[in-house]
Tab-separated table of C-alpha atoms in Angstrom:
chain	number	residue	atom	x	y	z
I	251	MET	CA	-39.250	-28.865	21.551
I	252	VAL	CA	-40.359	-25.371	22.403
I	253	ASP	CA	-37.874	-23.421	24.524
I	254	ARG	CA	-39.277	-23.130	28.053
I	255	GLU	CA	-38.390	-19.793	29.652
I	256	ARG	CA	-39.553	-17.768	32.628
I	257	ARG	CA	-42.831	-16.029	31.938
I	258	GLY	CA	-43.471	-12.391	32.778
I	259	ALA	CA	-40.815	-9.713	33.233
I	260	PRO	CA	-37.303	-10.905	32.366
I	261	PRO	CA	-35.076	-11.461	35.398
I	262	PHE	CA	-32.101	-9.270	36.148
I	263	VAL	CA	-29.047	-10.654	34.377
I	264	PRO	CA	-25.582	-9.270	35.145
I	265	ASP	CA	-23.430	-7.845	32.370
I	266	ASP	CA	-21.118	-10.859	32.433
I	267	PRO	CA	-23.256	-13.720	33.792
I	268	ALA	CA	-22.106	-17.216	34.590
I	269	ILE	CA	-23.601	-19.781	32.220
I	270	SER	CA	-23.897	-23.533	32.721
I	271	HIS	CA	-25.280	-26.148	30.338
I	272	ILE	CA	-26.540	-29.465	31.719
I	273	GLU	CA	-27.427	-32.346	29.405
I	274	VAL	CA	-30.158	-34.550	30.858
I	275	SER	CA	-30.914	-37.962	29.390
I	276	PRO	CA	-34.263	-38.120	27.549
I	277	ASP	CA	-35.672	-40.718	29.961
I	278	VAL	CA	-34.989	-38.410	32.938
I	279	ILE	CA	-35.959	-35.000	31.573
I	280	VAL	CA	-39.723	-35.689	31.683
I	281	GLY	CA	-39.617	-36.760	35.341
I	282	LEU	CA	-37.370	-33.815	36.170
I	283	LEU	CA	-39.627	-31.179	34.592
I	284	GLY	CA	-42.908	-32.804	35.615
I	285	THR	CA	-46.229	-33.013	33.831
I	286	GLY	CA	-46.940	-29.688	32.177
I	287	ASP	CA	-43.554	-28.447	33.457
I	288	VAL	CA	-44.886	-28.092	37.017
I	289	ASN	CA	-41.496	-28.959	38.504
I	290	LEU	CA	-39.763	-26.502	36.201
I	291	ARG	CA	-42.054	-23.711	37.394
I	292	ALA	CA	-41.311	-24.672	41.014
I	293	LEU	CA	-37.574	-24.537	40.255
I	294	GLU	CA	-37.955	-21.113	38.673
I	295	LYS	CA	-39.613	-19.797	41.823
I	296	ALA	CA	-37.155	-21.450	44.215
I	297	LEU	CA	-33.887	-20.628	42.433
I	298	ALA	CA	-32.360	-17.233	41.715
I	299	ALA	CA	-30.621	-18.341	38.497
I	300	ASP	CA	-32.442	-18.000	35.203
I	301	ILE	CA	-33.442	-21.385	33.764
I	302	HIS	CA	-33.978	-22.271	30.094
I	303	VAL	CA	-34.809	-25.748	28.807
I	304	ARG	CA	-34.561	-26.757	25.163
I	305	GLY	CA	-34.945	-30.414	24.368
I	306	ASN	CA	-32.967	-32.247	27.013
I	307	ARG	CA	-30.501	-29.399	27.653
I	308	VAL	CA	-30.919	-27.179	30.707
I	309	THR	CA	-29.143	-23.827	30.634
I	310	LEU	CA	-28.541	-21.840	33.815
I	311	ARG	CA	-27.606	-18.175	33.753
I	312	GLY	CA	-26.936	-15.681	36.535
I	313	GLU	CA	-24.449	-14.739	39.226
I	314	PRO	CA	-21.818	-17.472	39.758
I	315	ALA	CA	-23.174	-18.344	43.216
I	316	GLU	CA	-26.722	-18.532	41.868
I	317	VAL	CA	-25.698	-20.819	39.035
I	318	ALA	CA	-23.683	-23.041	41.392
I	319	ALA	CA	-26.716	-23.378	43.703
I	320	ALA	CA	-28.946	-24.246	40.757
I	321	GLU	CA	-26.443	-26.871	39.568
I	322	ARG	CA	-26.480	-28.530	42.999
I	323	ALA	CA	-30.272	-28.574	43.098
I	324	LEU	CA	-30.568	-30.017	39.591
I	325	SER	CA	-27.935	-32.640	40.340
I	326	GLU	CA	-29.854	-33.822	43.420
I	327	LEU	CA	-33.191	-33.880	41.586
I	328	ILE	CA	-31.714	-35.720	38.597
I	329	GLY	CA	-30.286	-38.283	41.017
I	330	LEU	CA	-33.731	-38.784	42.559
I	331	VAL	CA	-35.401	-39.329	39.185
I	332	GLN	CA	-32.639	-41.699	38.053
I	333	GLY	CA	-33.121	-43.684	41.275
I	334	GLY	CA	-36.817	-44.100	40.570
I	335	THR	CA	-38.102	-41.551	43.094
I	336	PRO	CA	-40.929	-39.478	41.588
I	337	ILE	CA	-40.652	-35.770	42.292
I	338	THR	CA	-43.360	-33.127	42.580
I	339	PRO	CA	-43.216	-29.357	43.125
I	340	ALA	CA	-43.269	-30.060	46.879
I	341	GLU	CA	-40.133	-32.211	46.594
I	342	VAL	CA	-38.511	-29.491	44.478
I	343	ARG	CA	-39.185	-26.860	47.152
I	344	ARG	CA	-37.981	-29.117	49.964
I	345	SER	CA	-34.823	-30.046	48.050
I	346	VAL	CA	-33.872	-26.418	47.423
I	347	ALA	CA	-34.619	-25.546	51.062
I	348	MET	CA	-32.371	-28.385	52.301
I	349	LEU	CA	-29.526	-27.234	50.110
I	350	ASN	CA	-29.983	-23.591	51.079
I	351	ASP	CA	-29.780	-24.280	54.808
I	352	GLY	CA	-27.140	-26.988	54.443
I	353	SER	CA	-29.207	-29.476	56.469
I	354	GLY	CA	-28.674	-32.500	54.261
I	355	SER	CA	-28.757	-34.163	50.869
I	356	PRO	CA	-32.218	-34.287	49.250
I	357	ALA	CA	-31.247	-37.450	47.373
I	358	GLU	CA	-30.470	-39.217	50.666
I	359	VAL	CA	-33.574	-37.968	52.486
I	360	LEU	CA	-36.216	-38.339	49.793
I	361	SER	CA	-35.058	-41.718	48.494
I	362	LEU	CA	-35.328	-43.560	51.835
I	363	ASP	CA	-38.234	-45.972	51.304
I	364	ILE	CA	-39.918	-47.351	54.430
I	365	ILE	CA	-42.738	-49.418	52.962
I	366	SER	CA	-44.530	-49.617	49.612
I	367	ARG	CA	-48.061	-50.721	48.876
I	368	ARG	CA	-49.891	-50.684	45.552
I	369	GLY	CA	-47.503	-48.216	43.992
I	370	LYS	CA	-47.489	-45.851	46.980
I	371	THR	CA	-44.209	-45.518	48.877
I	372	ILE	CA	-43.950	-44.000	52.330
I	373	ARG	CA	-40.706	-42.142	52.955
I	374	PRO	CA	-39.445	-39.184	55.019
I	375	LYS	CA	-39.754	-35.829	53.304
I	376	THR	CA	-37.529	-33.612	55.433
I	377	VAL	CA	-34.139	-33.948	57.128
I	378	ASN	CA	-35.725	-33.985	60.595
I	379	GLN	CA	-38.124	-36.714	59.513
I	380	LYS	CA	-35.199	-38.817	58.266
I	381	ARG	CA	-33.389	-38.318	61.587
I	382	TYR	CA	-36.564	-39.429	63.354
I	383	VAL	CA	-36.881	-42.549	61.198
I	384	ASP	CA	-33.180	-43.380	61.611
I	385	ALA	CA	-33.511	-42.944	65.391
I	386	ILE	CA	-36.336	-45.508	65.453
I	387	ASP	CA	-33.947	-47.997	63.854
I	388	ARG	CA	-31.155	-47.278	66.334
I	389	HIS	CA	-32.954	-46.797	69.669
I	390	THR	CA	-35.328	-48.819	71.832
I	391	ILE	CA	-37.470	-45.836	72.889
I	392	VAL	CA	-38.016	-42.799	70.664
I	393	PHE	CA	-40.103	-39.714	71.415
I	394	GLY	CA	-41.404	-37.923	68.324
I	395	MET	CA	-42.431	-34.427	69.386
I	396	GLY	CA	-43.792	-31.710	67.126
I	397	PRO	CA	-46.849	-29.945	65.729
I	398	ALA	CA	-49.669	-31.392	63.656
I	399	GLY	CA	-48.790	-32.552	60.166
I	400	THR	CA	-45.125	-33.378	60.765
I	401	GLY	CA	-45.590	-37.117	60.207
I	402	LYS	CA	-44.826	-38.172	63.792
I	403	THR	CA	-47.429	-40.913	64.002
I	404	TYR	CA	-47.617	-41.799	60.314
I	405	LEU	CA	-43.893	-42.494	59.983
I	406	ALA	CA	-43.886	-44.456	63.256
I	407	MET	CA	-46.770	-46.558	61.939
I	408	ALA	CA	-44.872	-47.187	58.706
I	409	LYS	CA	-41.814	-48.329	60.662
I	410	ALA	CA	-44.029	-50.610	62.775
I	411	VAL	CA	-45.572	-52.240	59.696
I	412	ALA	CA	-42.124	-52.613	58.115
I	413	ALA	CA	-40.821	-54.266	61.300
I	414	LEU	CA	-43.774	-56.666	61.349
I	415	GLN	CA	-43.311	-57.568	57.678
I	416	ALA	CA	-39.590	-58.148	58.279
I	417	LYS	CA	-40.486	-60.354	61.291
I	418	ALA	CA	-38.406	-58.108	63.566
I	419	VAL	CA	-41.432	-58.054	65.914
I	420	ASN	CA	-44.392	-60.382	66.397
I	421	ARG	CA	-47.071	-57.735	66.857
I	422	ILE	CA	-47.961	-54.072	66.693
I	423	ILE	CA	-49.673	-52.312	69.590
I	424	LEU	CA	-51.208	-48.869	69.005
I	425	THR	CA	-52.596	-46.886	71.907
I	426	ARG	CA	-53.866	-43.456	72.913
I	427	PRO	CA	-54.881	-41.843	76.217
I	428	ALA	CA	-58.653	-41.425	76.484
I	429	VAL	CA	-58.646	-37.629	76.615
I	430	GLU	CA	-60.425	-35.701	73.886
I	431	ALA	CA	-60.184	-32.146	72.628
I	432	GLY	CA	-63.187	-30.721	74.456
I	433	GLU	CA	-65.296	-33.886	74.077
I	434	ARG	CA	-66.366	-36.702	76.362
I	435	LEU	CA	-66.539	-40.370	75.383
I	436	GLY	CA	-69.382	-40.906	77.847
I	437	PHE	CA	-71.755	-38.839	75.754
I	438	LEU	CA	-71.201	-40.944	72.626
I	439	PRO	CA	-73.871	-43.596	71.912
I	440	GLY	CA	-73.285	-47.329	72.027
I	441	THR	CA	-71.114	-49.784	73.943
I	442	LEU	CA	-67.627	-49.058	75.261
I	443	ASN	CA	-66.095	-50.411	72.047
I	444	ASP	CA	-68.480	-48.233	70.006
I	445	LYS	CA	-67.346	-45.199	72.008
I	446	ILE	CA	-63.652	-46.026	71.688
I	447	ASP	CA	-63.659	-46.881	67.976
I	448	PRO	CA	-64.168	-43.314	66.607
I	449	TYR	CA	-61.518	-41.984	68.959
I	450	LEU	CA	-58.951	-44.481	67.675
I	451	ARG	CA	-60.049	-44.043	64.057
I	452	PRO	CA	-56.926	-42.039	62.986
I	453	LEU	CA	-54.789	-45.073	63.846
I	454	TYR	CA	-57.041	-47.353	61.802
I	455	ASP	CA	-56.892	-44.898	58.895
I	456	ALA	CA	-53.101	-45.008	58.887
I	457	LEU	CA	-53.161	-48.822	58.949
I	458	HIS	CA	-55.434	-48.847	55.890
I	459	ASP	CA	-52.851	-46.766	54.022
I	460	MET	CA	-50.150	-49.333	54.750
I	461	LEU	CA	-51.862	-52.735	54.699
I	462	ASP	CA	-54.522	-54.402	52.566
I	463	PRO	CA	-57.874	-53.573	54.202
I	464	GLU	CA	-59.016	-57.205	54.098
I	465	ALA	CA	-55.904	-58.279	56.027
I	466	ILE	CA	-56.390	-55.872	58.944
I	467	PRO	CA	-59.399	-57.611	60.611
I	468	LYS	CA	-57.578	-60.956	60.431
I	469	LEU	CA	-54.428	-59.487	61.968
I	470	MET	CA	-56.444	-57.837	64.725
I	471	GLU	CA	-58.426	-60.996	65.441
I	472	ALA	CA	-55.167	-62.930	65.747
I	473	GLY	CA	-53.730	-60.295	68.103
I	474	THR	CA	-50.968	-59.407	65.654
I	475	ILE	CA	-52.262	-55.831	65.605
I	476	GLU	CA	-53.912	-54.325	68.662
I	477	VAL	CA	-55.492	-50.869	68.844
I	478	ALA	CA	-56.587	-49.944	72.353
I	479	PRO	CA	-56.887	-47.099	74.878
I	480	LEU	CA	-53.905	-46.525	77.137
I	481	ALA	CA	-55.744	-47.863	80.190
I	482	TYR	CA	-55.655	-51.329	78.582
I	483	MET	CA	-51.855	-51.383	78.889
I	484	ARG	CA	-51.804	-51.472	82.705
I	485	GLY	CA	-50.356	-54.621	84.264
I	486	ARG	CA	-48.918	-55.993	81.010
I	487	THR	CA	-45.363	-56.748	79.851
I	488	LEU	CA	-45.030	-56.299	76.108
I	489	ASN	CA	-42.359	-58.523	74.544
I	490	ASP	CA	-41.367	-58.701	70.851
I	491	ALA	CA	-43.726	-55.837	69.992
I	492	PHE	CA	-43.603	-52.490	68.247
I	493	ILE	CA	-45.611	-50.195	70.517
I	494	ILE	CA	-46.798	-46.698	69.575
I	495	LEU	CA	-48.305	-44.280	72.073
I	496	ASP	CA	-50.048	-41.513	70.126
I	497	GLU	CA	-51.276	-38.131	71.464
I	498	ALA	CA	-48.938	-38.603	74.416
I	499	GLN	CA	-49.232	-34.950	75.443
I	500	ASN	CA	-52.563	-35.998	76.986
I	501	THR	CA	-51.057	-38.565	79.341
I	502	THR	CA	-50.570	-37.770	83.002
I	503	PRO	CA	-47.077	-38.345	84.460
I	504	GLU	CA	-48.415	-41.488	86.166
I	505	GLN	CA	-49.801	-42.838	82.900
I	506	MET	CA	-46.568	-42.149	81.064
I	507	LYS	CA	-44.522	-43.987	83.699
I	508	MET	CA	-46.969	-46.893	83.596
I	509	PHE	CA	-46.742	-47.096	79.809
I	510	LEU	CA	-42.961	-46.884	79.511
I	511	THR	CA	-42.504	-49.611	82.122
I	512	ARG	CA	-44.536	-52.035	79.967
I	513	LEU	CA	-41.399	-52.414	77.813
I	514	GLY	CA	-40.403	-56.044	77.421
I	515	PHE	CA	-37.596	-57.937	75.704
I	516	GLY	CA	-37.340	-57.512	71.947
I	517	ALA	CA	-39.762	-54.583	72.029
I	518	LYS	CA	-39.544	-51.061	70.643
I	519	ILE	CA	-41.536	-48.023	71.776
I	520	VAL	CA	-42.341	-44.840	69.870
I	521	VAL	CA	-44.129	-42.041	71.742
I	522	THR	CA	-45.632	-39.214	69.696
I	523	GLY	CA	-47.226	-35.953	70.771
I	524	ASP	CA	-47.508	-32.192	70.520
I	525	ILE	CA	-46.987	-30.307	73.778
I	526	THR	CA	-48.720	-27.245	72.304
I	527	GLN	CA	-52.037	-29.139	72.153
I	528	ILE	CA	-52.545	-30.463	75.673
I	529	ASP	CA	-56.183	-31.304	76.465
I	530	LEU	CA	-55.753	-32.535	80.030
I	531	PRO	CA	-58.400	-31.126	82.399
I	532	GLY	CA	-57.490	-28.474	84.918
I	533	ALA	CA	-53.864	-27.811	85.705
I	534	ASN	CA	-52.660	-31.421	85.267
I	535	GLU	CA	-49.097	-31.666	83.999
I	536	SER	CA	-48.483	-33.472	80.730
I	537	GLY	CA	-46.692	-36.789	81.069
I	538	LEU	CA	-44.954	-36.115	77.758
I	539	ARG	CA	-43.546	-32.812	78.970
I	540	GLU	CA	-42.359	-34.391	82.221
I	541	ALA	CA	-40.799	-37.355	80.385
I	542	ALA	CA	-38.835	-34.988	78.155
I	543	ARG	CA	-37.410	-33.373	81.276
I	544	ILE	CA	-36.742	-36.518	83.318
I	545	LEU	CA	-35.529	-38.965	80.662
I	546	ASP	CA	-33.359	-36.683	78.546
I	547	GLY	CA	-29.820	-38.031	78.428
I	548	ILE	CA	-30.650	-41.674	79.185
I	549	ASP	CA	-28.848	-44.058	76.850
I	550	ASP	CA	-31.052	-45.692	74.169
I	551	ILE	CA	-33.832	-43.103	74.587
I	552	TYR	CA	-34.006	-40.520	71.814
I	553	PHE	CA	-36.017	-37.304	71.534
I	554	ALA	CA	-36.801	-36.202	67.983
I	555	ASN	CA	-38.028	-32.610	67.769
I	556	LEU	CA	-39.984	-31.765	64.638
I	557	THR	CA	-41.018	-28.218	63.743
I	558	SER	CA	-43.345	-26.370	61.391
I	559	ALA	CA	-40.614	-26.741	58.747
I	560	ASP	CA	-41.388	-30.489	58.786
I	561	VAL	CA	-45.120	-30.114	58.137
I	562	VAL	CA	-46.004	-32.183	55.073
I	563	ARG	CA	-49.724	-31.459	54.878
I	564	HIS	CA	-51.180	-28.490	53.019
I	565	ARG	CA	-48.714	-25.585	53.070
I	566	LEU	CA	-51.199	-23.543	55.145
I	567	VAL	CA	-50.788	-25.982	58.064
I	568	ALA	CA	-47.221	-24.784	58.624
I	569	ASP	CA	-48.408	-21.159	58.517
I	570	ILE	CA	-51.180	-21.937	61.016
I	571	VAL	CA	-48.753	-23.675	63.377
I	572	ASP	CA	-46.374	-20.712	63.238
I	573	ALA	CA	-49.196	-18.204	63.767
I	574	TYR	CA	-50.463	-19.978	66.872
I	575	GLY	CA	-46.903	-20.297	68.169
I	576	LYS	CA	-46.347	-16.561	67.844
I	577	ALA	CA	-49.697	-15.807	69.496
I	578	GLU	CA	-48.860	-18.023	72.481
I	579	GLU	CA	-45.448	-16.418	72.866
I	580	SER	CA	-46.947	-12.923	72.917
I	581	GLY	CA	-49.808	-13.614	75.337
I	582	PRO	CA	-50.930	-15.865	78.210
I	583	ASN	CA	-50.829	-19.546	77.424
I	584	ARG	CA	-53.850	-21.805	77.515
I	585	SER	CA	-53.321	-23.042	81.063
I	586	GLN	CA	-52.981	-19.484	82.314
I	587	ARG	CA	-56.171	-18.491	80.519
I	588	ARG	CA	-57.974	-21.453	82.062
I	589	ALA	CA	-56.761	-20.466	85.514
I	590	GLN	CA	-57.825	-16.871	84.947
I	591	GLY	CA	-61.209	-18.029	83.693
I	592	GLY	CA	-61.685	-20.229	86.732
I	593	ARG	CA	-61.119	-17.302	89.089
I	594	ARG	CA	-63.779	-15.159	87.512
């Protein structure tokens, strides 16, 4: 096999470098390096140690601390491949980041399977996501708060489907407040259901990722899965159900109280939202923001706070989230701008 080495200018190597040789079994080396060595290139960018691969031997060279860090990263990644978890350059970058900040073990985080369907496995991809998923197992009410792309709703949906398949609950209820980002349902054509359906489409899309499409209509017809606007929850007591309230930043305090008090015996609630994207009209306070203030510290209620570091969409999403966050910190926030605009 051709020796794979860093391309371009040779890295700085100390006069008396530390050297480590790691033998990797032939059935693991391909998964470790990736197709076309894509994982190897990601490792080269993420690690300070120089990396050479010949056959199934990996040689690390550099400062002792750099080599030790590279050994830890390779050990974790080898463990993932041996356990059957496929790795990509994204997993390589996340693994090295976890080890660098000491937040957790990549092998423990990335190997936690929630559900699998047709060869696709849904699992947490960051330490915060794993804490969020673990909290859903341990607590009756969990708030998942964070920016777009952090997996708040998707992971909650996966846990709901897993609970239904394990018969831990009898039904799944998915709901959203009927507030849109600058749009109005009343202007959409068709009946009320026609108007509501596009607004709830993201929840349907997630269901299609996790269940056979032909099974979803049957489950919905039987009432095993219900997707409905938040207003449909009023006056109900929800027993033996896994209930998800999505886009909760757009609830009013009254709506949030109404929703949380629907909790019945044998039920679990997950509330997801992003308090930086509130679309409530006027100066209305967000029910999610108020709930975080009022309910913090109550036993069996957990608040999971996800950040841009937990974004698992395109890498630019994390950069966009951070850029908007910095802009809001340095200038008037949206509600202030609205108030200023209203006085003009």
